[in-house]
CSV table of C-alpha atoms and ligand atoms in Angstrom, one decimal:
chain,number,residue,atom,x,y,z
A,808,MET,CA,-34.4,9.6,22.1
A,809,PRO,CA,-32.1,12.7,22.2
A,810,ALA,CA,-30.2,13.3,19.0
A,811,LYS,CA,-27.4,15.5,17.8
A,812,ILE,CA,-28.9,18.2,15.5
A,813,LEU,CA,-27.0,20.7,13.3
A,814,LEU,CA,-28.8,24.0,12.8
A,815,ALA,CA,-27.5,26.1,9.9
A,816,ASP,CA,-29.1,29.6,9.9
A,817,ASP,CA,-27.5,33.1,9.9
A,818,ASP,CA,-30.4,34.7,11.8
A,819,PRO,CA,-29.5,34.9,15.5
A,820,MET,CA,-33.1,35.2,16.6
A,821,LEU,CA,-34.2,32.1,14.8
A,822,GLN,CA,-31.1,30.3,16.0
A,823,LYS,CA,-32.0,31.0,19.5
A,824,LEU,CA,-35.7,30.1,19.1
A,825,ILE,CA,-35.0,26.7,17.4
A,826,ALA,CA,-32.0,25.8,19.6
A,827,ASN,CA,-34.0,26.4,22.8
A,828,THR,CA,-36.9,24.4,21.4
A,829,LEU,CA,-34.7,21.5,20.6
A,830,LYS,CA,-32.8,21.6,23.8
A,831,LEU,CA,-36.0,21.4,25.8
A,832,GLU,CA,-36.4,17.9,24.3
A,833,HIS,CA,-32.8,17.2,25.3
A,834,HIS,CA,-31.4,17.3,21.8
A,835,GLU,CA,-27.8,18.4,21.4
A,836,VAL,CA,-27.7,21.5,19.1
A,837,ILE,CA,-24.7,22.6,17.0
A,838,VAL,CA,-25.0,25.9,15.2
A,839,ALA,CA,-23.5,26.9,11.9
A,840,VAL,CA,-23.8,30.4,10.5
A,841,ASN,CA,-23.2,29.7,6.9
A,842,GLY,CA,-23.3,26.8,4.4
A,843,GLN,CA,-19.6,26.1,4.4
A,844,GLU,CA,-19.5,25.9,8.2
A,845,ALA,CA,-22.5,23.6,8.0
A,846,LEU,CA,-20.7,21.2,5.7
A,847,ASP,CA,-17.5,21.3,7.8
A,848,LEU,CA,-19.4,20.6,11.0
A,849,ILE,CA,-21.5,17.9,9.5
A,850,ARG,CA,-18.2,16.1,8.5
A,851,SER,CA,-16.6,16.6,11.9
A,852,GLU,CA,-19.6,16.3,14.2
A,853,LYS,CA,-21.7,13.7,12.3
A,854,PRO,CA,-25.1,15.0,13.5
A,855,ASP,CA,-28.2,12.8,13.3
A,856,LEU,CA,-30.3,15.5,11.6
A,857,VAL,CA,-29.7,18.8,9.9
A,858,ILE,CA,-31.9,21.9,9.8
A,859,LEU,CA,-30.8,24.1,6.8
A,860,ASP,CA,-31.8,27.6,6.0
A,861,ILE,CA,-31.9,28.3,2.3
A,862,MET,CA,-30.5,31.9,2.2
A,863,MET,CA,-27.2,31.6,3.9
A,864,PRO,CA,-23.8,33.3,3.2
A,865,VAL,CA,-21.0,31.4,1.3
A,866,ILE,CA,-23.0,28.3,0.3
A,867,ASN,CA,-26.8,28.3,0.2
A,868,GLY,CA,-29.0,25.6,1.6
A,869,PHE,CA,-29.8,24.0,-1.7
A,870,ASP,CA,-26.1,23.5,-2.5
A,871,VAL,CA,-25.3,22.2,1.0
A,872,CYS,CA,-28.1,19.6,0.6
A,873,THR,CA,-27.0,18.6,-2.9
A,874,GLU,CA,-23.4,18.2,-1.6
A,875,LEU,CA,-24.6,16.0,1.3
A,876,ARG,CA,-26.5,13.7,-1.1
A,877,ARG,CA,-23.4,13.2,-3.2
A,878,HIS,CA,-21.5,11.4,-0.4
A,879,PRO,CA,-22.4,7.9,0.8
A,880,GLU,CA,-22.0,8.7,4.5
A,881,THR,CA,-24.5,11.6,4.3
A,882,GLU,CA,-26.7,10.6,1.5
A,883,THR,CA,-29.5,9.5,3.9
A,884,LEU,CA,-28.9,12.1,6.6
A,885,PRO,CA,-32.2,13.6,7.5
A,886,VAL,CA,-32.5,17.2,6.3
A,887,ILE,CA,-35.2,19.8,7.1
A,888,MET,CA,-35.1,22.9,5.0
A,889,LEU,CA,-36.3,26.3,6.1
A,890,SER,CA,-37.4,28.9,3.7
A,891,GLY,CA,-38.2,32.6,4.1
A,892,LEU,CA,-40.2,32.9,1.0
A,893,GLY,CA,-42.4,29.8,0.9
A,894,GLN,CA,-42.8,29.9,-2.9
A,895,VAL,CA,-43.7,26.7,-4.6
A,896,GLN,CA,-40.8,26.9,-6.9
A,897,GLU,CA,-38.4,27.2,-4.0
A,898,LYS,CA,-40.0,24.3,-2.3
A,899,ILE,CA,-39.6,22.1,-5.4
A,900,MET,CA,-35.9,23.1,-5.6
A,901,GLY,CA,-35.5,22.1,-1.9
A,902,LEU,CA,-37.0,18.7,-2.4
A,903,ARG,CA,-35.1,18.2,-5.6
A,904,ALA,CA,-31.9,19.0,-3.7
A,905,GLY,CA,-32.8,16.0,-1.5
A,906,ALA,CA,-34.4,17.7,1.5
A,907,ASP,CA,-36.7,15.4,3.5
A,908,GLU,CA,-38.9,18.1,4.9
A,909,TYR,CA,-39.6,21.7,4.0
A,910,LEU,CA,-40.8,24.4,6.4
A,911,THR,CA,-41.7,28.0,5.7
A,912,LYS,CA,-40.9,30.9,8.0
A,913,PRO,CA,-42.2,32.1,10.4
A,914,ILE,CA,-41.4,28.8,12.1
A,915,ASP,CA,-43.8,27.3,14.6
A,916,PRO,CA,-41.5,25.6,17.2
A,917,ARG,CA,-44.1,22.9,17.9
A,918,GLU,CA,-44.4,22.0,14.3
A,919,LEU,CA,-40.6,22.0,13.8
A,920,LEU,CA,-40.2,19.7,16.8
A,921,THR,CA,-42.9,17.3,15.6
A,922,ARG,CA,-41.2,17.1,12.2
A,923,VAL,CA,-37.8,16.6,13.8
A,924,GLU,CA,-39.1,13.7,15.9
A,925,MET,CA,-40.9,12.1,13.0
A,926,LEU,CA,-38.0,12.3,10.7
A,927,LEU,CA,-35.6,10.9,13.3
A,928,GLU,CA,-38.0,8.0,13.9
A,929,ARG,CA,-38.4,7.3,10.2
A,930,HIS,CA,-34.7,7.3,9.8
A,931,ARG,CA,-34.2,4.9,12.7
A,932,ILE,CA,-36.7,2.5,11.1
A,933,LEU,CA,-35.1,2.8,7.7
A,934,ARG,CA,-31.7,2.0,9.1
A,935,GLN,CA,-33.0,-1.0,10.9
A,936,SER,CA,-34.6,-2.3,7.7
A,937,ALA,CA,-31.2,-1.8,6.0
A,938,VAL,CA,-29.7,-4.2,8.4
A,939,GLY,CA,-30.5,-7.1,6.0
A,940,LYS,CA,-28.1,-5.6,3.6
A,941,THR,CA,-25.0,-6.5,5.4
A,942,GLY,CA,-21.5,-5.7,4.3
A,943,ARG,CA,-18.9,-8.5,3.9
A,944,VAL,CA,-16.1,-8.9,6.3
A,945,LEU,CA,-12.6,-9.8,5.0
A,946,SER,CA,-9.9,-10.2,7.6
A,947,VAL,CA,-6.2,-9.9,6.6
A,948,LEU,CA,-3.9,-11.8,8.9
A,949,GLY,CA,-0.2,-12.5,8.8
A,950,ALA,CA,1.5,-15.8,9.4
A,951,LYS,CA,3.8,-13.6,11.5
A,952,GLY,CA,4.5,-9.9,11.9
A,953,GLY,CA,5.9,-7.7,9.2
A,954,VAL,CA,4.9,-9.7,6.2
A,955,GLY,CA,2.8,-6.9,4.4
A,956,VAL,CA,-0.6,-7.3,6.0
A,957,THR,CA,-1.4,-3.7,6.7
A,958,THR,CA,-0.1,-2.7,3.2
A,959,LEU,CA,-2.4,-5.2,1.6
A,960,ALA,CA,-5.4,-4.2,3.7
A,961,VAL,CA,-4.9,-0.5,2.9
A,962,ASN,CA,-4.4,-1.1,-0.8
A,963,LEU,CA,-7.3,-3.5,-1.2
A,964,ALA,CA,-9.6,-1.1,0.6
A,965,ALA,CA,-8.5,1.7,-1.7
A,966,ARG,CA,-9.0,-0.4,-4.7
A,967,LEU,CA,-12.5,-1.5,-3.7
A,968,VAL,CA,-13.5,2.1,-3.3
A,969,GLN,CA,-12.4,2.7,-6.9
A,970,GLU,CA,-14.8,-0.1,-7.8
A,971,LYS,CA,-17.5,2.1,-6.2
A,972,LYS,CA,-17.7,0.0,-3.0
A,973,ASN,CA,-18.4,1.6,0.3
A,974,VAL,CA,-15.5,0.4,2.4
A,975,ILE,CA,-14.5,0.6,6.1
A,976,LEU,CA,-11.0,-0.3,7.1
A,977,LEU,CA,-10.8,-1.5,10.6
A,978,GLU,CA,-7.4,-1.6,12.2
A,979,PHE,CA,-8.1,-4.1,15.0
A,980,ARG,CA,-5.0,-4.0,17.1
A,981,PRO,CA,-4.5,-3.2,20.7
A,982,ASP,CA,-1.1,-1.5,20.2
A,983,PHE,CA,0.3,1.0,17.8
A,984,GLY,CA,-1.5,1.2,14.5
A,985,THR,CA,0.2,2.2,11.2
A,986,VAL,CA,-2.8,2.5,9.0
A,987,ALA,CA,-3.0,6.3,9.7
A,988,VAL,CA,0.5,6.7,8.3
A,989,HIS,CA,-0.5,5.0,5.0
A,990,PHE,CA,-3.2,7.7,4.6
A,991,ASN,CA,-1.3,10.6,6.1
A,992,LEU,CA,-3.8,11.0,8.9
A,993,LYS,CA,-3.5,12.3,12.4
A,994,PRO,CA,-6.6,10.9,13.9
A,995,THR,CA,-7.8,12.4,17.2
A,996,ALA,CA,-9.8,9.3,18.1
A,997,SER,CA,-9.0,5.7,17.8
A,998,LEU,CA,-10.3,2.2,18.5
A,999,ALA,CA,-8.9,2.7,22.0
A,1000,ALA,CA,-12.0,4.7,22.8
A,1001,LEU,CA,-14.1,1.5,22.6
A,1002,ARG,CA,-11.5,-0.7,24.4
A,1003,THR,CA,-13.3,-1.5,27.6
A,1004,LEU,CA,-16.9,-0.8,26.6
A,1005,GLU,CA,-19.7,-3.3,27.0
A,1006,PRO,CA,-20.9,-4.6,23.6
A,1007,THR,CA,-24.3,-3.0,24.0
A,1008,ALA,CA,-22.7,0.4,24.6
A,1009,ILE,CA,-21.2,0.4,21.1
A,1010,THR,CA,-23.7,2.4,19.0
A,1011,GLU,CA,-23.5,3.3,15.4
A,1012,GLN,CA,-23.2,7.0,16.4
A,1013,MET,CA,-20.3,6.3,18.5
A,1014,VAL,CA,-18.6,4.2,15.8
A,1015,ASN,CA,-19.4,7.0,13.3
A,1016,ARG,CA,-17.6,9.5,15.4
A,1017,LEU,CA,-14.4,7.4,15.4
A,1018,LEU,CA,-14.4,6.7,11.6
A,1019,VAL,CA,-12.1,9.0,9.6
A,1020,LYS,CA,-13.0,9.6,6.0
A,1021,THR,CA,-9.8,9.6,4.0
A,1022,GLU,CA,-9.3,11.5,0.8
A,1023,THR,CA,-9.4,8.2,-1.0
A,1024,GLY,CA,-12.9,7.6,0.1
A,1025,VAL,CA,-11.9,4.7,2.4
A,1026,ARG,CA,-13.3,5.2,5.9
A,1027,VAL,CA,-10.9,4.0,8.6
A,1028,LEU,CA,-11.1,3.2,12.2
A,1029,CYS,CA,-7.5,3.5,13.4
A,1030,GLY,CA,-5.8,1.4,16.0
A,1031,PRO,CA,-4.3,3.2,19.0
A,1032,GLN,CA,-2.1,6.1,18.2
A,1033,SER,CA,-0.1,6.6,21.4
A,1034,ALA,CA,1.4,4.4,24.0
A,1035,GLY,CA,-1.1,5.6,26.6
A,1036,GLU,CA,-3.9,4.1,24.5
A,1037,PHE,CA,-2.4,0.6,24.3
A,1038,GLY,CA,-4.1,-2.3,26.1
A,1039,PRO,CA,-6.2,-5.4,25.5
A,1040,PHE,CA,-9.7,-5.2,24.1
A,1041,ALA,CA,-12.7,-6.6,25.9
A,1042,PRO,CA,-13.3,-9.9,24.1
A,1043,GLY,CA,-16.9,-8.9,23.1
A,1044,LEU,CA,-15.6,-5.8,21.3
A,1045,GLY,CA,-14.8,-7.5,18.0
A,1046,GLY,CA,-18.2,-9.0,17.5
A,1047,ALA,CA,-20.2,-6.0,18.6
A,1048,LEU,CA,-18.1,-3.6,16.5
A,1049,LEU,CA,-18.4,-5.7,13.4
A,1050,GLY,CA,-22.1,-6.1,13.9
A,1051,ARG,CA,-22.3,-2.3,13.6
A,1052,LEU,CA,-19.8,-1.8,10.8
A,1053,VAL,CA,-21.4,-4.3,8.5
A,1054,THR,CA,-24.6,-2.3,8.5
A,1055,MET,CA,-22.7,0.8,7.4
A,1056,CYS,CA,-20.8,-0.3,4.3
A,1057,ASP,CA,-20.3,-3.0,1.5
A,1058,TYR,CA,-17.0,-4.2,2.8
A,1059,VAL,CA,-15.2,-4.2,6.2
A,1060,ILE,CA,-11.6,-4.9,5.7
A,1061,VAL,CA,-9.9,-5.8,9.0
A,1062,ASP,CA,-6.2,-5.5,9.5
A,1063,LEU,CA,-5.4,-8.0,12.3
A,1064,PRO,CA,-2.3,-8.1,14.4
A,1065,PRO,CA,-0.1,-11.3,14.5
A,1066,LEU,CA,-1.2,-12.1,18.1
A,1067,LEU,CA,-4.7,-13.6,18.1
A,1068,ASP,CA,-6.3,-12.8,21.4
A,1069,GLU,CA,-9.9,-13.6,22.2
A,1070,ALA,CA,-11.2,-10.3,20.7
A,1071,ALA,CA,-9.3,-11.0,17.4
A,1072,GLU,CA,-10.6,-14.5,17.4
A,1073,LEU,CA,-14.1,-13.2,17.6
A,1074,VAL,CA,-13.4,-10.9,14.7
A,1075,LEU,CA,-12.3,-13.9,12.7
A,1076,LYS,CA,-15.4,-15.8,13.6
A,1077,SER,CA,-17.5,-12.9,12.2
A,1078,SER,CA,-15.5,-12.8,9.0
A,1079,GLU,CA,-16.5,-14.4,5.7
A,1080,GLN,CA,-13.0,-14.7,4.4
A,1081,VAL,CA,-9.4,-14.5,5.7
A,1082,PHE,CA,-6.5,-13.6,3.6
A,1083,LEU,CA,-3.5,-15.2,5.3
A,1084,VAL,CA,-0.4,-13.4,4.3
A,1085,ILE,CA,3.0,-15.1,4.1
A,1086,GLU,CA,6.4,-14.5,2.7
A,1087,PRO,CA,8.0,-17.0,0.4
A,1088,GLU,CA,10.6,-18.2,3.0
A,1089,LEU,CA,10.7,-21.0,5.5
A,1090,THR,CA,9.9,-19.4,8.9
A,1091,SER,CA,6.9,-17.7,7.5
A,1092,VAL,CA,5.6,-20.9,5.8
A,1093,VAL,CA,6.1,-22.9,9.0
A,1094,ALA,CA,4.2,-20.2,11.0
A,1095,ALA,CA,1.5,-20.3,8.3
A,1096,ALA,CA,1.0,-24.0,8.8
A,1097,HIS,CA,0.3,-23.4,12.5
A,1098,ARG,CA,-2.0,-20.5,11.6
A,1099,LEU,CA,-4.1,-22.7,9.2
A,1100,GLU,CA,-4.6,-25.2,12.1
A,1101,GLN,CA,-5.5,-22.4,14.4
A,1102,LEU,CA,-8.1,-21.0,11.9
A,1103,ALA,CA,-9.6,-24.4,11.2
A,1104,ALA,CA,-10.1,-25.0,14.9
A,1105,LEU,CA,-11.7,-21.6,15.2
A,1106,SER,CA,-14.4,-21.8,12.7
A,1107,ASN,CA,-15.5,-24.2,10.0
A,1108,THR,CA,-17.4,-21.6,8.0
A,1109,LEU,CA,-14.4,-19.3,7.4
A,1110,THR,CA,-12.8,-19.4,4.0
A,1111,THR,CA,-9.1,-19.0,4.3
A,1112,ARG,CA,-7.0,-18.0,1.2
A,1113,VAL,CA,-3.2,-17.8,1.4
A,1114,ILE,CA,-1.4,-15.0,-0.3
A,1115,ALA,CA,2.4,-14.6,-0.5
A,1116,VAL,CA,3.9,-11.2,-0.5
A,1117,ASN,CA,7.3,-11.3,-2.2
A,1118,ARG,CA,8.6,-8.2,-0.4
A,1119,GLN,CA,12.3,-9.1,-1.1
A,1120,GLY,CA,11.8,-9.9,-4.7
A,1121,VAL,CA,13.3,-13.4,-4.2
A,1122,MET,CA,11.4,-16.6,-3.9
A,1123,LEU,CA,13.5,-18.2,-1.2
A,1124,LEU,CA,11.0,-21.1,-1.3
A,1125,SER,CA,9.4,-22.1,-4.6
A,1126,LEU,CA,5.7,-21.8,-5.1
A,1127,ARG,CA,5.5,-25.6,-5.4
A,1128,GLU,CA,7.3,-26.1,-2.2
A,1129,ILE,CA,5.1,-23.6,-0.3
A,1130,GLU,CA,2.0,-25.2,-1.6
A,1131,ASN,CA,3.2,-28.7,-0.7
A,1132,ARG,CA,4.1,-27.7,2.8
A,1133,LEU,CA,0.8,-25.9,3.4
A,1134,GLY,CA,-1.4,-28.3,1.5
A,1135,VAL,CA,-3.2,-25.4,-0.2
A,1136,VAL,CA,-3.0,-23.6,-3.5
A,1137,LEU,CA,-1.9,-20.0,-3.1
A,1138,LEU,CA,-4.4,-17.4,-4.2
A,1139,ASP,CA,-1.6,-15.1,-5.4
A,1140,VAL,CA,2.0,-14.0,-5.0
A,1141,LEU,CA,2.1,-10.3,-4.7
A,1142,PRO,CA,5.2,-8.8,-6.4
A,1143,SER,CA,7.9,-6.7,-4.7
A,1144,ALA,CA,7.2,-3.0,-4.7
A,1145,ALA,CA,9.8,-1.7,-2.2
A,1146,ASP,CA,10.6,1.7,-3.7
A,1147,ALA,CA,7.2,2.5,-4.9
A,1148,MET,CA,5.7,1.4,-1.6
A,1149,SER,CA,7.8,3.7,0.4
A,1150,VAL,CA,7.0,6.6,-1.8
A,1151,ALA,CA,3.3,5.8,-1.6
A,1152,VAL,CA,3.5,5.8,2.2
A,1153,GLN,CA,5.4,9.0,2.3
A,1154,PHE,CA,2.8,10.7,0.3
A,1155,GLY,CA,0.0,9.1,2.2
A,1156,VAL,CA,-1.7,7.7,-0.9
A,1157,PRO,CA,-2.1,3.9,-1.3
A,1158,LEU,CA,-0.1,2.5,-4.3
A,1159,THR,CA,-3.3,1.2,-5.9
A,1160,LEU,CA,-4.3,4.8,-6.4
A,1161,SER,CA,-1.0,6.7,-6.8
A,1162,GLN,CA,0.3,4.1,-9.2
A,1163,SER,CA,-2.6,2.0,-10.4
A,1164,LYS,CA,-0.5,0.5,-13.2
A,1165,HIS,CA,2.2,-0.8,-10.9
A,1166,VAL,CA,2.3,-4.7,-10.9
A,1167,TYR,CA,1.5,-4.8,-7.2
A,1168,SER,CA,-1.6,-2.6,-7.8
A,1169,GLU,CA,-2.7,-4.8,-10.7
A,1170,HIS,CA,-2.5,-7.8,-8.5
A,1171,VAL,CA,-4.5,-6.1,-5.8
A,1172,ALA,CA,-7.1,-5.0,-8.4
A,1173,GLU,CA,-7.4,-8.7,-9.5
A,1174,LEU,CA,-7.9,-9.7,-5.9
A,1175,ALA,CA,-10.6,-7.1,-5.5
A,1176,LYS,CA,-12.3,-8.4,-8.7
A,1177,GLN,CA,-12.2,-12.0,-7.4
A,1178,LEU,CA,-13.7,-10.9,-4.1
A,1179,GLU,CA,-16.7,-9.4,-6.0
A,1180,GLN,CA,-17.0,-12.6,-8.1
A,1181,SER,CA,-16.9,-14.8,-5.1
A,1182,LYS,CA,-19.8,-12.8,-3.8
A,1183,ALA,CA,-21.8,-13.4,-6.9
A,1184,SER,CA,-21.2,-17.1,-6.8
A,1185,ALA,CA,-22.0,-17.3,-3.1
A,1186,LEU,CA,-25.3,-15.5,-3.8
A,1187,ARG,CA,-26.1,-17.9,-6.7
A,1188,SER,CA,-25.4,-21.0,-4.6
A,1189,ARG,CA,-27.7,-19.6,-1.9
A,1190,SER,CA,-30.5,-19.1,-4.3
A,1191,LEU,CA,-30.2,-22.6,-5.7
B,1670,LIG,N1,4.9,-5.9,-1.9
B,1670,LIG,C1,5.8,-5.3,-1.2
B,1670,LIG,N2,7.1,-5.1,-1.6
B,1670,LIG,C2,8.0,-4.5,-0.9
B,1670,LIG,N3,7.8,-4.1,0.4
B,1670,LIG,C3,6.6,-4.3,0.9
B,1670,LIG,C4,5.5,-4.9,0.2
B,1670,LIG,N4,4.4,-5.0,1.0
B,1670,LIG,C5,4.8,-4.4,2.1
B,1670,LIG,N5,6.1,-4.0,2.1
B,1670,LIG,C6,6.8,-3.3,3.2
B,1670,LIG,O1,7.0,-4.2,4.2
B,1670,LIG,C7,7.0,-3.6,5.5
B,1670,LIG,C8,6.0,-4.2,6.4
B,1670,LIG,O2,4.7,-4.1,5.8
B,1670,LIG,P1,3.4,-4.0,6.7
B,1670,LIG,O3,2.3,-4.0,5.7
B,1670,LIG,O4,3.4,-2.9,7.7
B,1670,LIG,O5,3.4,-5.4,7.4
B,1670,LIG,P2,2.6,-6.1,8.6
B,1670,LIG,O6,1.3,-5.3,8.7
B,1670,LIG,O7,2.4,-7.5,8.2
B,1670,LIG,O8,3.4,-5.9,9.8
B,1670,LIG,C9,6.7,-2.1,5.2
B,1670,LIG,O9,7.9,-1.4,5.2
B,1670,LIG,C10,6.1,-2.2,3.8
B,1670,LIG,O10,6.3,-1.0,3.1
B,1671,LIG,MG1,0.6,-4.1,10.3
């Protein structure tokens, strides 16, 4: 199977030899001439395997490898190290830095190719066996539009990362997405790239290329970014995409639009929990009652929790009245954070990070904690 391979070596002769060898087997080769460039290209190009020379300008191969192992998205990336010296000490350092293989120059192209193929295959098998460790899917949905769904999804994702979770935020909407604004991102690719694909065409590599790693550590798959990208999703997209995403993280947080088309319904069916967001006022509560019916009809394994966001800082309906009308106990009422929220958005840093002591942030932190606990109890009941 052809793969995308990053080759980091400052020797033009060796570059040519290795690149030609790999290309003969139809691999795509990207070349970096120093360690910094290698790191940058690994981040932007997301190769399947890396070949690293040790002696390179700017950052040496050991440090590049150490750096790769420090980040969740590259900690298992296959790395082959090339050394000019072949001393045992150097080899040990390479393996300590986290290299999977170690080759001494002069390089025999056939040996290199065999190692590349073996390593790619081993990695494929490893990843398949990791499938059992699936991430949890939490969808955030509004009773209607503009109630604070995206804000909650963004802040919850950021908070979970602080709790050392590996989190992907999926903005599953067919029209303009605002998640990018919350993180001050200008993504060059969005979910629109997958819009009309057959479910089987959605590979992990493709998904990886669309994910943007934010400075907060949350990885996001942004909704469409321009009017030209708007349009309905193929119904199968939601299920296929989530099937991929859950193998890549601990949590997938989905920001859903108010209109539930077939694709969004399938996302909900693949979710473990839904946070249904309302405002403490009548129209939103009436809409929420319909939503609850809609969700109950959709799936009987889905846990729905209702959360009110008191954006205006006034409870136009009392908590008791809301709960009576909906026949559920609210999970929480998130406090108003108008000014702080607009500052956070302007700076592109979620409130849970920029002002972790804000009451809104404290409520979100508590929600994150409860999510973790609900997992523990779900696991316990399964093992009973
Ligand atoms: N707790 C809050 N207090 C005050 N304003 C809020 C709060 N949560 C969200 N908002 C504001 O409400 C508006 C709509 O929020 P958004 O999350 O985009 O809603 P939705 O995704 O439901 O359309 C935004 O301007 C946002 O800053
Ligand atoms: Mg929104």
